[in-house]
Short mmCIF file of C-alpha atoms and ligand atoms in Angstrom, two decimals:
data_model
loop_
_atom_site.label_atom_id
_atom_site.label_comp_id
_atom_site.label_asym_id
_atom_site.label_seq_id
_atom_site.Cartn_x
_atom_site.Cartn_y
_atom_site.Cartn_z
CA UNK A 1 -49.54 242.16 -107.47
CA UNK A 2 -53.30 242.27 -107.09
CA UNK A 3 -56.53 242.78 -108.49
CA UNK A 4 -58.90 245.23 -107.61
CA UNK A 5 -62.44 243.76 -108.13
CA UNK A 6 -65.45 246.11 -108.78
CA UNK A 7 -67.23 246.32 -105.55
CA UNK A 8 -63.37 247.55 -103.96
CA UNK A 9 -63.39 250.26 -106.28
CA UNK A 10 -65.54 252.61 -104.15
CA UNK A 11 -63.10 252.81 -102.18
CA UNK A 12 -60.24 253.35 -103.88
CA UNK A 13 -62.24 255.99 -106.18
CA UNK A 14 -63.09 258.02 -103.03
CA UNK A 15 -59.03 258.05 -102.24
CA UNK A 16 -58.30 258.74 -105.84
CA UNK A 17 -61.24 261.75 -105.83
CA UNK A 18 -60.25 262.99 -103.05
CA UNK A 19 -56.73 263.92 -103.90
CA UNK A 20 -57.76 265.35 -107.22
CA UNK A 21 -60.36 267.54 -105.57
CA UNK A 22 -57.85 268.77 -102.73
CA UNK A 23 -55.10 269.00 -104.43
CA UNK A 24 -56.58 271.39 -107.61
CA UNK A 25 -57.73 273.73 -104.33
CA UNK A 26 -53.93 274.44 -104.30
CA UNK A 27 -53.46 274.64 -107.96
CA UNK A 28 -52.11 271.36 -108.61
CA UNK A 29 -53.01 270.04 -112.26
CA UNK A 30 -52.34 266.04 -113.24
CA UNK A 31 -49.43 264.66 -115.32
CA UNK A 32 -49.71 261.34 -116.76
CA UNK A 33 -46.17 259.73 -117.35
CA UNK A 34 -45.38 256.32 -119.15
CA UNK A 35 -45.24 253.13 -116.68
CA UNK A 36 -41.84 252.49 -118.15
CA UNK A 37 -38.73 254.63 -118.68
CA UNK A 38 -35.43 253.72 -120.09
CA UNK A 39 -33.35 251.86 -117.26
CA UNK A 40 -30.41 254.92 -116.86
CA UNK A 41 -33.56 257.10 -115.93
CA UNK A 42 -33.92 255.86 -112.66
CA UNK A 43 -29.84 254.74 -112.18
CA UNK A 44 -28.90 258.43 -112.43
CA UNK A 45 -31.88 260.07 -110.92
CA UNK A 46 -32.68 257.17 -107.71
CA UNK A 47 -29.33 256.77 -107.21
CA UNK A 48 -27.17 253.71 -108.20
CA UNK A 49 -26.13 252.63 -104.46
CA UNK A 50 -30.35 252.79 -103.44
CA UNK A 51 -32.45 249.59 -102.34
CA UNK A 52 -34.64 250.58 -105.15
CA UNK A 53 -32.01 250.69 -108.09
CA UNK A 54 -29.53 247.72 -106.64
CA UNK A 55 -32.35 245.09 -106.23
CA UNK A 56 -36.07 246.21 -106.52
CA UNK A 57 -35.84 247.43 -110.21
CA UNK A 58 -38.26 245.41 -113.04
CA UNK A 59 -35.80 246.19 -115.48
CA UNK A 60 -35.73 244.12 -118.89
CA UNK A 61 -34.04 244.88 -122.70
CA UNK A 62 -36.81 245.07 -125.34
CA UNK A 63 -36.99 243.48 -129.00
CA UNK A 64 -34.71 247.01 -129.83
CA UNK A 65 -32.18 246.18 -127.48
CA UNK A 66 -33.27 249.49 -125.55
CA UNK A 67 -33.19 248.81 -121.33
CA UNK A 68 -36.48 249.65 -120.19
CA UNK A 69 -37.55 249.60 -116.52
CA UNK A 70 -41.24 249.72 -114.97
CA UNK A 71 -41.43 252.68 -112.99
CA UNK A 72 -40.30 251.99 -109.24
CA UNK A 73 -41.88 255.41 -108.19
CA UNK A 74 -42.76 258.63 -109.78
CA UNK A 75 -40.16 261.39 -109.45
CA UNK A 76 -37.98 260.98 -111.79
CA UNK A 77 -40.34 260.06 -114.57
CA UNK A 78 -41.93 263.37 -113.65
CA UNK A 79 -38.95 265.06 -113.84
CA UNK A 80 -37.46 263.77 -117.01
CA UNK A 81 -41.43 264.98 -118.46
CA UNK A 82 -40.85 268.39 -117.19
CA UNK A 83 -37.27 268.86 -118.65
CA UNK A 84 -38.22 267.18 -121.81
CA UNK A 85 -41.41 269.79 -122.10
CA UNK A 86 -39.07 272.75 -121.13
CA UNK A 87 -41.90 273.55 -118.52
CA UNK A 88 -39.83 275.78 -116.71
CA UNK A 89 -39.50 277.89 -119.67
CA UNK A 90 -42.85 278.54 -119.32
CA UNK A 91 -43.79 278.54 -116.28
CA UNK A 92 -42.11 279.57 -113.18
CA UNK A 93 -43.49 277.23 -110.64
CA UNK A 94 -45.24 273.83 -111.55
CA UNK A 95 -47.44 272.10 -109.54
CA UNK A 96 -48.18 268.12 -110.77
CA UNK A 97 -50.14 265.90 -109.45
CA UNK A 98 -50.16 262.17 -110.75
CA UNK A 99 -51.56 258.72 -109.78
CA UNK A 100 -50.84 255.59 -110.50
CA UNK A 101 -48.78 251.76 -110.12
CA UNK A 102 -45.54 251.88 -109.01
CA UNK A 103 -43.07 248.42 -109.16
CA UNK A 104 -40.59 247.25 -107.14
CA UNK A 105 -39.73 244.01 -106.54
CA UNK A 106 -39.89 243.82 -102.93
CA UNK A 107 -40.22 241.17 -100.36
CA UNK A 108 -44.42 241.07 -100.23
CA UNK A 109 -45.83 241.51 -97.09
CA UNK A 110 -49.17 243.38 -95.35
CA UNK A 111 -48.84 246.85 -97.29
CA UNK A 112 -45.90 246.04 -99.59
CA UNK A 113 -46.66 244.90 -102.62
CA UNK A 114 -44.62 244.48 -106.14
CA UNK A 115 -47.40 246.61 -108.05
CA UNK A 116 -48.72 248.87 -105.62
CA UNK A 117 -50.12 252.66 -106.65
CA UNK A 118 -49.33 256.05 -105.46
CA UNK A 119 -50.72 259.84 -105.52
CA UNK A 120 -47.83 261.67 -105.46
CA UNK A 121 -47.22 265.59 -106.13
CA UNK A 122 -44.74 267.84 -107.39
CA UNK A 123 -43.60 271.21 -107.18
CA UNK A 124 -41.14 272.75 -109.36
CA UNK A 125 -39.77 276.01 -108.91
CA UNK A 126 -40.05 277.46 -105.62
CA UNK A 127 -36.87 276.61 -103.47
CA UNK A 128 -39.11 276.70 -100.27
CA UNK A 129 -39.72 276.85 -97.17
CA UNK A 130 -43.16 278.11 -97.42
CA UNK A 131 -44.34 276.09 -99.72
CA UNK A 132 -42.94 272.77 -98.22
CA UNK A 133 -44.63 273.39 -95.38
CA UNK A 134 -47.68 273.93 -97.57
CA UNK A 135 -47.45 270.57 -99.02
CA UNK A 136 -47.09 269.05 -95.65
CA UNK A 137 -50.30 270.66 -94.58
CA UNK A 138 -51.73 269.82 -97.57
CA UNK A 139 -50.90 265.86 -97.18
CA UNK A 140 -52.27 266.35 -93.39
CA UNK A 141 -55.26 268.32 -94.80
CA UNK A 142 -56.44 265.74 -97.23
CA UNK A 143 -55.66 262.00 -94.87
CA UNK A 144 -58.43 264.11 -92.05
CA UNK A 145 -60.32 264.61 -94.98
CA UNK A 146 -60.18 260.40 -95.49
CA UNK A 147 -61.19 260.50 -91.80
CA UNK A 148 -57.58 259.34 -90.78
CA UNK A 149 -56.73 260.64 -87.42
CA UNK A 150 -54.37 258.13 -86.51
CA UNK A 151 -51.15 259.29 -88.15
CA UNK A 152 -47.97 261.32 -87.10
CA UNK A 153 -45.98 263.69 -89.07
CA UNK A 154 -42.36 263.10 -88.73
CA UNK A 155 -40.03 266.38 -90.36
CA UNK A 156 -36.54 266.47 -90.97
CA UNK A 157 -33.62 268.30 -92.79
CA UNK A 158 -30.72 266.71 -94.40
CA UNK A 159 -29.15 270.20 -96.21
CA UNK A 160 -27.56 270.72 -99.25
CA UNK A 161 -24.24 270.67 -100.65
CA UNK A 162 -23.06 273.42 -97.48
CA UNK A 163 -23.83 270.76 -95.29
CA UNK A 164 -23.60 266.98 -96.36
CA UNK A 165 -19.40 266.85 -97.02
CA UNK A 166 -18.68 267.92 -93.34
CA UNK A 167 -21.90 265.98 -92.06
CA UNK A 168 -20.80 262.82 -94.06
CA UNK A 169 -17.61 263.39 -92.33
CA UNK A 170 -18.85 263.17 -88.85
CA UNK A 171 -21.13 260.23 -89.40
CA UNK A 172 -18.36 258.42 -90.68
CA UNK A 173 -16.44 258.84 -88.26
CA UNK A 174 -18.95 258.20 -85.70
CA UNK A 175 -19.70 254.29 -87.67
CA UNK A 176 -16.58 253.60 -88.92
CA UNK A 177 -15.05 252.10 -85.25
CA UNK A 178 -18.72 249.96 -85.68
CA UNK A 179 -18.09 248.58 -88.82
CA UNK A 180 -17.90 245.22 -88.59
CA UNK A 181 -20.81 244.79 -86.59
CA UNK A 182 -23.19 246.67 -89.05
CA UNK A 183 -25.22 244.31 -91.35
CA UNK A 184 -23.29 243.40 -94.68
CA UNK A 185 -25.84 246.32 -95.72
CA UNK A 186 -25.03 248.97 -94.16
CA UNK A 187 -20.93 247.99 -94.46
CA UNK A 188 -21.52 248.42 -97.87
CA UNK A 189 -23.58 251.69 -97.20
CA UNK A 190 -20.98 253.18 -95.52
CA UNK A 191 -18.85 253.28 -98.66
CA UNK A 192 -21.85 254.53 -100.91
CA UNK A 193 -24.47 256.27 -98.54
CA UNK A 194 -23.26 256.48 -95.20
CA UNK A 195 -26.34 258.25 -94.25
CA UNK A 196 -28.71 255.34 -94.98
CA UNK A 197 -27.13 253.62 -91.96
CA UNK A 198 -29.31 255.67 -89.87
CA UNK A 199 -33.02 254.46 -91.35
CA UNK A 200 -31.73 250.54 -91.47
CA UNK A 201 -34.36 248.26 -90.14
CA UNK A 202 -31.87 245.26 -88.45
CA UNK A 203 -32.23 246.01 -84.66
CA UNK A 204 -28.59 245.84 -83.61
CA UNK A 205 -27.88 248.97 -86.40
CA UNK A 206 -30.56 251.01 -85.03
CA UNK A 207 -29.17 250.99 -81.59
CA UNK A 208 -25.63 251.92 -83.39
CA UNK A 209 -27.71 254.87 -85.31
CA UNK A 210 -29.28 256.27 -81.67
CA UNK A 211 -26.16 257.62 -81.15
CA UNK A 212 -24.97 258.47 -84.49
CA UNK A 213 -24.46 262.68 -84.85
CA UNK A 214 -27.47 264.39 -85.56
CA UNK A 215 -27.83 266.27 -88.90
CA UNK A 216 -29.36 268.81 -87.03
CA UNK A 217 -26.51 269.71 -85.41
CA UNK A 218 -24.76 270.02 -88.67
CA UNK A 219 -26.63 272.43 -90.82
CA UNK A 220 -25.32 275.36 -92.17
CA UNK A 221 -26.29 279.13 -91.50
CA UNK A 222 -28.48 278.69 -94.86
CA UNK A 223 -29.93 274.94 -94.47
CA UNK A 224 -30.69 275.72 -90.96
CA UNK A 225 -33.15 278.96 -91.50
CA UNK A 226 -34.19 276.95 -94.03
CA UNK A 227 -34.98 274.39 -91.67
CA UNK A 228 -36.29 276.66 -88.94
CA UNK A 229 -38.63 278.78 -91.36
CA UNK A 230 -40.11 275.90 -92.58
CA UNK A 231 -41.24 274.78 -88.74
CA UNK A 232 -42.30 278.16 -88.11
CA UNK A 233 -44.53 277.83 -90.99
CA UNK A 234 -45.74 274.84 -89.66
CA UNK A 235 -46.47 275.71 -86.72
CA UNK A 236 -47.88 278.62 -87.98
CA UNK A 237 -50.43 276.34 -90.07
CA UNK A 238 -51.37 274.42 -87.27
CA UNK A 239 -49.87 271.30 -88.66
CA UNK A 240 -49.12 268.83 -86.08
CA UNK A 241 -45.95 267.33 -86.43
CA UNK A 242 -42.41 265.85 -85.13
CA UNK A 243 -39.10 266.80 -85.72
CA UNK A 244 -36.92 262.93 -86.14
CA UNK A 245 -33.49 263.66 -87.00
CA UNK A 246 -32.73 259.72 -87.49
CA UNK A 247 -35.16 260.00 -90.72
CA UNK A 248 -33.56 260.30 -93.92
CA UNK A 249 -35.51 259.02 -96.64
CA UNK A 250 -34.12 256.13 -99.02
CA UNK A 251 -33.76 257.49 -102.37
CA UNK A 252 -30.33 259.84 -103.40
CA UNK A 253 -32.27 262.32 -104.72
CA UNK A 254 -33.27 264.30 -101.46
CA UNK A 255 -31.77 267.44 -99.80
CA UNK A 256 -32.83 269.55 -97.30
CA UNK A 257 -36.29 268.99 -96.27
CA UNK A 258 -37.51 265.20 -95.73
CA UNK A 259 -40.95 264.43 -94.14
CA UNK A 260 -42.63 261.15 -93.42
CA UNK A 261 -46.35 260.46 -92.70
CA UNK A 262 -46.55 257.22 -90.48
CA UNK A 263 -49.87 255.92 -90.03
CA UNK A 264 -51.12 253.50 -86.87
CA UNK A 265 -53.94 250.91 -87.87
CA UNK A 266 -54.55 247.35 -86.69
CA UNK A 267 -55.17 246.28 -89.98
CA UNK A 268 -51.45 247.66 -91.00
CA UNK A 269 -50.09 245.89 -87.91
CA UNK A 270 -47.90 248.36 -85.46
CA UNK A 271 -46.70 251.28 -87.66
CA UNK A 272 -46.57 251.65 -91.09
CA UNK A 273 -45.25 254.86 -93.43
CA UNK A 274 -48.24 255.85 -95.59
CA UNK A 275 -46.32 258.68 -97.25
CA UNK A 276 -43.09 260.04 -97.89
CA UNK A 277 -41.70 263.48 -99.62
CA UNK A 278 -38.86 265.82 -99.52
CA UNK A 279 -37.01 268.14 -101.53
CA UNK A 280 -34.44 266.99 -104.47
CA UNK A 281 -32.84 270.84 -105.26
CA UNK A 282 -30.10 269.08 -107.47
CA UNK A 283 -31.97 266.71 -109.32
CA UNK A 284 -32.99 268.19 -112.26
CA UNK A 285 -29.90 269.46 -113.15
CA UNK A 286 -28.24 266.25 -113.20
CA UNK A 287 -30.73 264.65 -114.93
CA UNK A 288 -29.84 267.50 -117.69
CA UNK A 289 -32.33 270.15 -116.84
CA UNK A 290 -31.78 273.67 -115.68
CA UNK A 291 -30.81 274.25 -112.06
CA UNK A 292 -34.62 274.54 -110.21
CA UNK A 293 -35.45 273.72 -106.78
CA UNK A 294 -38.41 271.06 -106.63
CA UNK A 295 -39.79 269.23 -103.77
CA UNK A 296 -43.09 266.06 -103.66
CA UNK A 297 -43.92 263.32 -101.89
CA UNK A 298 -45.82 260.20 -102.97
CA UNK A 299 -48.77 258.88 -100.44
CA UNK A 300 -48.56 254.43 -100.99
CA UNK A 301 -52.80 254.27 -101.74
CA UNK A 302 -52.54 250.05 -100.67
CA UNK A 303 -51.37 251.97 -97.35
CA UNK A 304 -54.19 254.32 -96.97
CA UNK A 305 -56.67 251.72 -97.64
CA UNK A 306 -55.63 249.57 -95.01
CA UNK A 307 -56.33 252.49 -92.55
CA UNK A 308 -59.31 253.30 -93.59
CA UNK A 309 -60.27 249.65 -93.76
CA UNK A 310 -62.86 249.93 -90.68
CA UNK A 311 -64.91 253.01 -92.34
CA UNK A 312 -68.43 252.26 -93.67
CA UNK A 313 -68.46 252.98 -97.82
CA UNK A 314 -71.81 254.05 -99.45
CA UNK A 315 -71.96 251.03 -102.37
CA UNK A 316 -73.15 252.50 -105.14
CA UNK A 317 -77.25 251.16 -105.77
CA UNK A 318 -79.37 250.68 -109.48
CA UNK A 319 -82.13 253.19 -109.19
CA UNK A 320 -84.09 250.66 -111.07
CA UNK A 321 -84.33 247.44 -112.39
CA UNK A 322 -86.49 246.39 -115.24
CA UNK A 323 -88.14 242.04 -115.18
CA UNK A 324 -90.16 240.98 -117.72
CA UNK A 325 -92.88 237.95 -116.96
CA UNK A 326 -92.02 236.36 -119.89
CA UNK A 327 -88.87 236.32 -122.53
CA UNK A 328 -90.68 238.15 -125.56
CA UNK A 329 -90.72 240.99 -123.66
CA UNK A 330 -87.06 241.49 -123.54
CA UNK A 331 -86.60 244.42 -126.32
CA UNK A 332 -89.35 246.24 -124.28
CA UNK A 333 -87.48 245.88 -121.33
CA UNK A 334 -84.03 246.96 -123.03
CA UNK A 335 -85.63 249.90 -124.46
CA UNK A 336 -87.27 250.98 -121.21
CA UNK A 337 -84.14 250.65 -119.92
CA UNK A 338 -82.13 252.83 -122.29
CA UNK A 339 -85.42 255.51 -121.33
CA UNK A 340 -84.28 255.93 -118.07
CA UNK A 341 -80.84 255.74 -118.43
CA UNK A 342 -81.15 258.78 -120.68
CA UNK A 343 -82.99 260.79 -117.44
CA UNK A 344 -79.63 259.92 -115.57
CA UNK A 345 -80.55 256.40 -113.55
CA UNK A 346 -78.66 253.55 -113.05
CA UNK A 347 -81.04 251.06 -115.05
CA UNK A 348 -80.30 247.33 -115.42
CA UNK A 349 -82.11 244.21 -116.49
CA UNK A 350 -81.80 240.59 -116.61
CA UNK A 351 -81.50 240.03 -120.27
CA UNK A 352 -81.16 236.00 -120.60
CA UNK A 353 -84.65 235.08 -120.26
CA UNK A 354 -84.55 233.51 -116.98
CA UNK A 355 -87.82 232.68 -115.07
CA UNK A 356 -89.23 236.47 -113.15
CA UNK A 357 -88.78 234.92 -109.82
CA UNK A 358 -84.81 234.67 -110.50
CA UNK A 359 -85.01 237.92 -112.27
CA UNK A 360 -86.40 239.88 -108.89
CA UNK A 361 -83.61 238.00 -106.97
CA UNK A 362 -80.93 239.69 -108.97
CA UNK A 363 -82.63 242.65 -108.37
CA UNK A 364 -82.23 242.83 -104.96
CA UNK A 365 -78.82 240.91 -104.56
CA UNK A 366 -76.06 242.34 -103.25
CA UNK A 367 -74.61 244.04 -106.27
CA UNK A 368 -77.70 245.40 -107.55
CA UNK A 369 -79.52 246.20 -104.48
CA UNK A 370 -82.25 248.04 -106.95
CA UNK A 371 -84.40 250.70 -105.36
CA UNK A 372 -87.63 249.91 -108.05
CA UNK A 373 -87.85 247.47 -109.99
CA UNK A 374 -90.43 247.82 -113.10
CA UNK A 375 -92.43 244.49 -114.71
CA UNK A 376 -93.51 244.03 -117.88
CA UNK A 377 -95.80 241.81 -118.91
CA UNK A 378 -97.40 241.10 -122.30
CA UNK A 379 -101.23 241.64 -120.98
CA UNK A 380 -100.24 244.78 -119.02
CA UNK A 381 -98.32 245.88 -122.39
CA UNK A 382 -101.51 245.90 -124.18
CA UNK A 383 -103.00 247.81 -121.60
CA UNK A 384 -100.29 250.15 -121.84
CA UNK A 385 -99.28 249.84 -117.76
CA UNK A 386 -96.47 248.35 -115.93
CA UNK A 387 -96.03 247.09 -112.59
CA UNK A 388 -93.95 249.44 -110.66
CA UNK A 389 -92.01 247.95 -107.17
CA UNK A 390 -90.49 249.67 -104.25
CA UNK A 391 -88.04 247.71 -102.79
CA UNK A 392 -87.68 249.80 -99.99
CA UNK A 393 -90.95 250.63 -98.96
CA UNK A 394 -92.26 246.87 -100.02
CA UNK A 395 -95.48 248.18 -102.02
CA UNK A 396 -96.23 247.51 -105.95
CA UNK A 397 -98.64 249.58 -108.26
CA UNK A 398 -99.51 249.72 -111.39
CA UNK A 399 -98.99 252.85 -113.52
CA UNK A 400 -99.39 253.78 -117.21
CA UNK A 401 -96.19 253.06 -119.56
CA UNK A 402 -95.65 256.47 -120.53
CA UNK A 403 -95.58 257.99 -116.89
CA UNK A 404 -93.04 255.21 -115.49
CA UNK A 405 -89.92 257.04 -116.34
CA UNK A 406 -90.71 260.31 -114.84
CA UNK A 407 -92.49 258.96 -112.22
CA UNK A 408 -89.43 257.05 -111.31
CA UNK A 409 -87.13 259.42 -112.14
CA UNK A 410 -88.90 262.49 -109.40
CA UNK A 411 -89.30 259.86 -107.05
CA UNK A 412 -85.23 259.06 -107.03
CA UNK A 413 -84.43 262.11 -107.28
CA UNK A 414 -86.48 263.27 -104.64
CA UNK A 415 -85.21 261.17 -102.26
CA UNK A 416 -81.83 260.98 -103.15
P1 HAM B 1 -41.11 256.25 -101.20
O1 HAM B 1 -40.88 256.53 -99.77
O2 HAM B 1 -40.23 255.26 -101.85
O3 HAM B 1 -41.01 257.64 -101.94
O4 HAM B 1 -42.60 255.79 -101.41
C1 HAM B 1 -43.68 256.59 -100.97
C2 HAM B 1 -44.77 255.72 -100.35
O5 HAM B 1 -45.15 254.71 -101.28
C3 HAM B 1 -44.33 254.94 -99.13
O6 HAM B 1 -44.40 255.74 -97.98
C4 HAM B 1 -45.35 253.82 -99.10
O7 HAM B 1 -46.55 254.27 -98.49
C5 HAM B 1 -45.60 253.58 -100.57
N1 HAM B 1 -44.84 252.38 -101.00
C6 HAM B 1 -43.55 252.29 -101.33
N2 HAM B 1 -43.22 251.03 -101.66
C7 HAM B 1 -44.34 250.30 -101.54
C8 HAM B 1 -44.69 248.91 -101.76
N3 HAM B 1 -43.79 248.04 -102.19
N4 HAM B 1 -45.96 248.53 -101.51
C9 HAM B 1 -46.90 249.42 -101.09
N5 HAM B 1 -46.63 250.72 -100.88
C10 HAM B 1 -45.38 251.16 -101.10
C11 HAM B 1 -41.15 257.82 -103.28
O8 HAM B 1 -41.59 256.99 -104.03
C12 HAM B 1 -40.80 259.20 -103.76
N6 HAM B 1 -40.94 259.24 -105.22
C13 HAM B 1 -41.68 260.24 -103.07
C14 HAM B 1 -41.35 261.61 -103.53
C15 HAM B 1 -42.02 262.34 -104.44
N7 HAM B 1 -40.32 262.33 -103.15
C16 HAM B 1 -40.30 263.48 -103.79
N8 HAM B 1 -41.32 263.50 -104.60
#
């Protein structure tokens, strides 16, 4: 888990921005969920036989005896608000945004952490598969707008209930005569989830999976036009993407369309997913809710960072800093101060009473980098002047008290 110091924030701000600003173009508004949930939330909506569920959970039993878990991701928290608000009562088709930390305890590593955060979005409503090829374009839309280029789009379909019995069927057959030399894993998986065989990471399953049957070539009449609409939309869009029958997502929840966003950076090593989505048709009906087709994704924001690692970030500057020459003078300064913060500046000064000499190198350290920096002094206070410094352009002048705020003020704004 990790800290996120102020002069990181920028960054993260500008991812966090970002997706608020792109996604409200499409009408998304943002839901803010609890970090926990009880336990059963996540059993019956993840899936019992997941990764997630069977070992990644922070799951503990409060003073009440209630078992609580800290959110592992955000769909079914999401979910479980939008049947407990009877949204679909009142409106048709949802569209929620949210953003936030995310636990699992996972094995840490470059890009995997045990808190990490995600923006993730939600639509309810619309069974598709127009709009989940709008939400594709709309993930693609908003990483170019990060000024990530370096990413592929990877699209699948796993179908609904018409096509996962007779599917499940064929894969089992296909990796039952390879049992025993699938990892202890995926033996187990083929009892729960045979279809999670096919994303395992151990080498020697992979090569099993390569020639596993494709779901593709199992669809149904109705998951397949599904399917086919969707790239036509796509394509249609002018979203670049893959079709990767071997992806299949690791959470229960998913039917029909899956997508994956992986993302090529040195800093994230050789490949890395930075996002991941699909559609979950059935979920909110066995959580309880009324049948309604809904499909997200969640973006991992650790991820993105790493790729855009290598981009220059504007740090934010003080417009102006305010020294005094000696300590009496530091109400004046904290009032002068307060002056121009109430013109809109980003005004700071060196309150202790340290010597002026230590004062200006504050003001143009690294954190401060101030654009002007205004003296006081107790002779030039009784003339009713200040000194008035431009960092940037190295000159000083003096100018009367009463002018220094707007004076300061048209000059930042002027050039800013
Ligand atoms: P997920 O694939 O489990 O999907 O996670 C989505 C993204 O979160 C991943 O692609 C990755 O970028 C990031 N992520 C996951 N685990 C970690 C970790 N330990 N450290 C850093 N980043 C991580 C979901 O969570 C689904 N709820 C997505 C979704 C929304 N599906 C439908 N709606």
């Amino acid at each position: 888990m990790n800290d996120i110091l102020p002069e990181e924030m920028p960054r993260w701000q500008r991812m966090e921005d970002t997706f608020r600003r792109i996604t409200a173009r499409y009408g998304y508004g943002e839901v803010r969920t609890p970090l926990v949930e009880p336990t059963s939330l996540f059993v019956r909506g993840v899936g019992e036989a997941t990764d997630m569920v069977e070992k990644e959970m922070y799951s503990f039993v409060d003073k009440g005896d209630d078992a609580l878990t800290l959110r592992p991701e955000g769909t079914a928290s999401a979910v479980r608000a939008w049947i407990e608000h009877n949204v679909g009562a009142k409106h048709p088709v949802a569209k929620w945004i949210y953003l936030g930390p995310m636990y699992r305890r996972e094995r840490p590593a470059k890009g995997r952490y045990r808190q990490f955060h995600q923006a993730g979005a939600e639509v309810y409503g619309d069974a598709g598969p127009f709009v989940d090829a709008e939400m594709i374009d709309m993930v693609v839309g908003y990483l170019r707008e990060l000024g990530i280029a370096e990413i592929e789009v990877l699209v699948n379909s796993i179908g609904g209930p018409g096509t996962r019995p007779a599917y499940r069927a064929a894969l089992l057959a296909y990796l039952e005569p390879h049992r025993s030399s699938l990892c202890p894993d995926c033996q187990r998986r083929l009892d729960t989830n045979p279809l999670r065989v096919l994303d395992c990471k151990v080498e020697s399953d992979r090569a099993i999976a390569r020639d596993a049957p494709s779901v593709l070539d199992h669809l149904d009449a109705a998951d397949r036009e599904h399917f086919d609409e969707l790239r036509r939309t796509l394509d249609a869009l002018g979203t670049p993407y893959r079709v990767d029958p071997r992806i299949v997502r690791g959470l229960d929840y998913y039917t029909r369309t899956i997508f994956e966003v992986v993302g090529r950076s040195a800093e994230l090593g050789a490949q890395s997913t930075i996002c991941g989505g699909g559609r979950y048709d059935g979920m909110i009906e066995q959580l309880g809710g009324p049948a309604t087709p809904a499909i997200g994704f969640a973006i991992g924001l650790e991820r993105l960072l790493l790729m855009t690692a290598g981009q220059p970030i504007e740090v934010p500057r003080t417009d102006v800093f305010v020294a005094t020459v000696s300590p009496e003078m530091r109400g004046e300064a904290a009032k002068l101060a307060k002056e121009l913060r109430a013109v809109d500046l980003v005004a700071d000064a060196d309150l202790r009473g340290q010597s002026l000499k230590s004062q200006l190198r504050r003001a143009g350290s690294e954190n401060v980098r101030a654009r002007y920096v205004i003296i006081l002094g107790k002779d030039e206070s009784a003339r009713g002047v200040v000194q008035l410094k431009d960092y940037d352009a190295q000159s000083q002048s003096e100018v009367p008290r009463s002018e220094v705020v707007t004076l300061v003020r048209d000059r930042v704004k002027g050039r800013t």
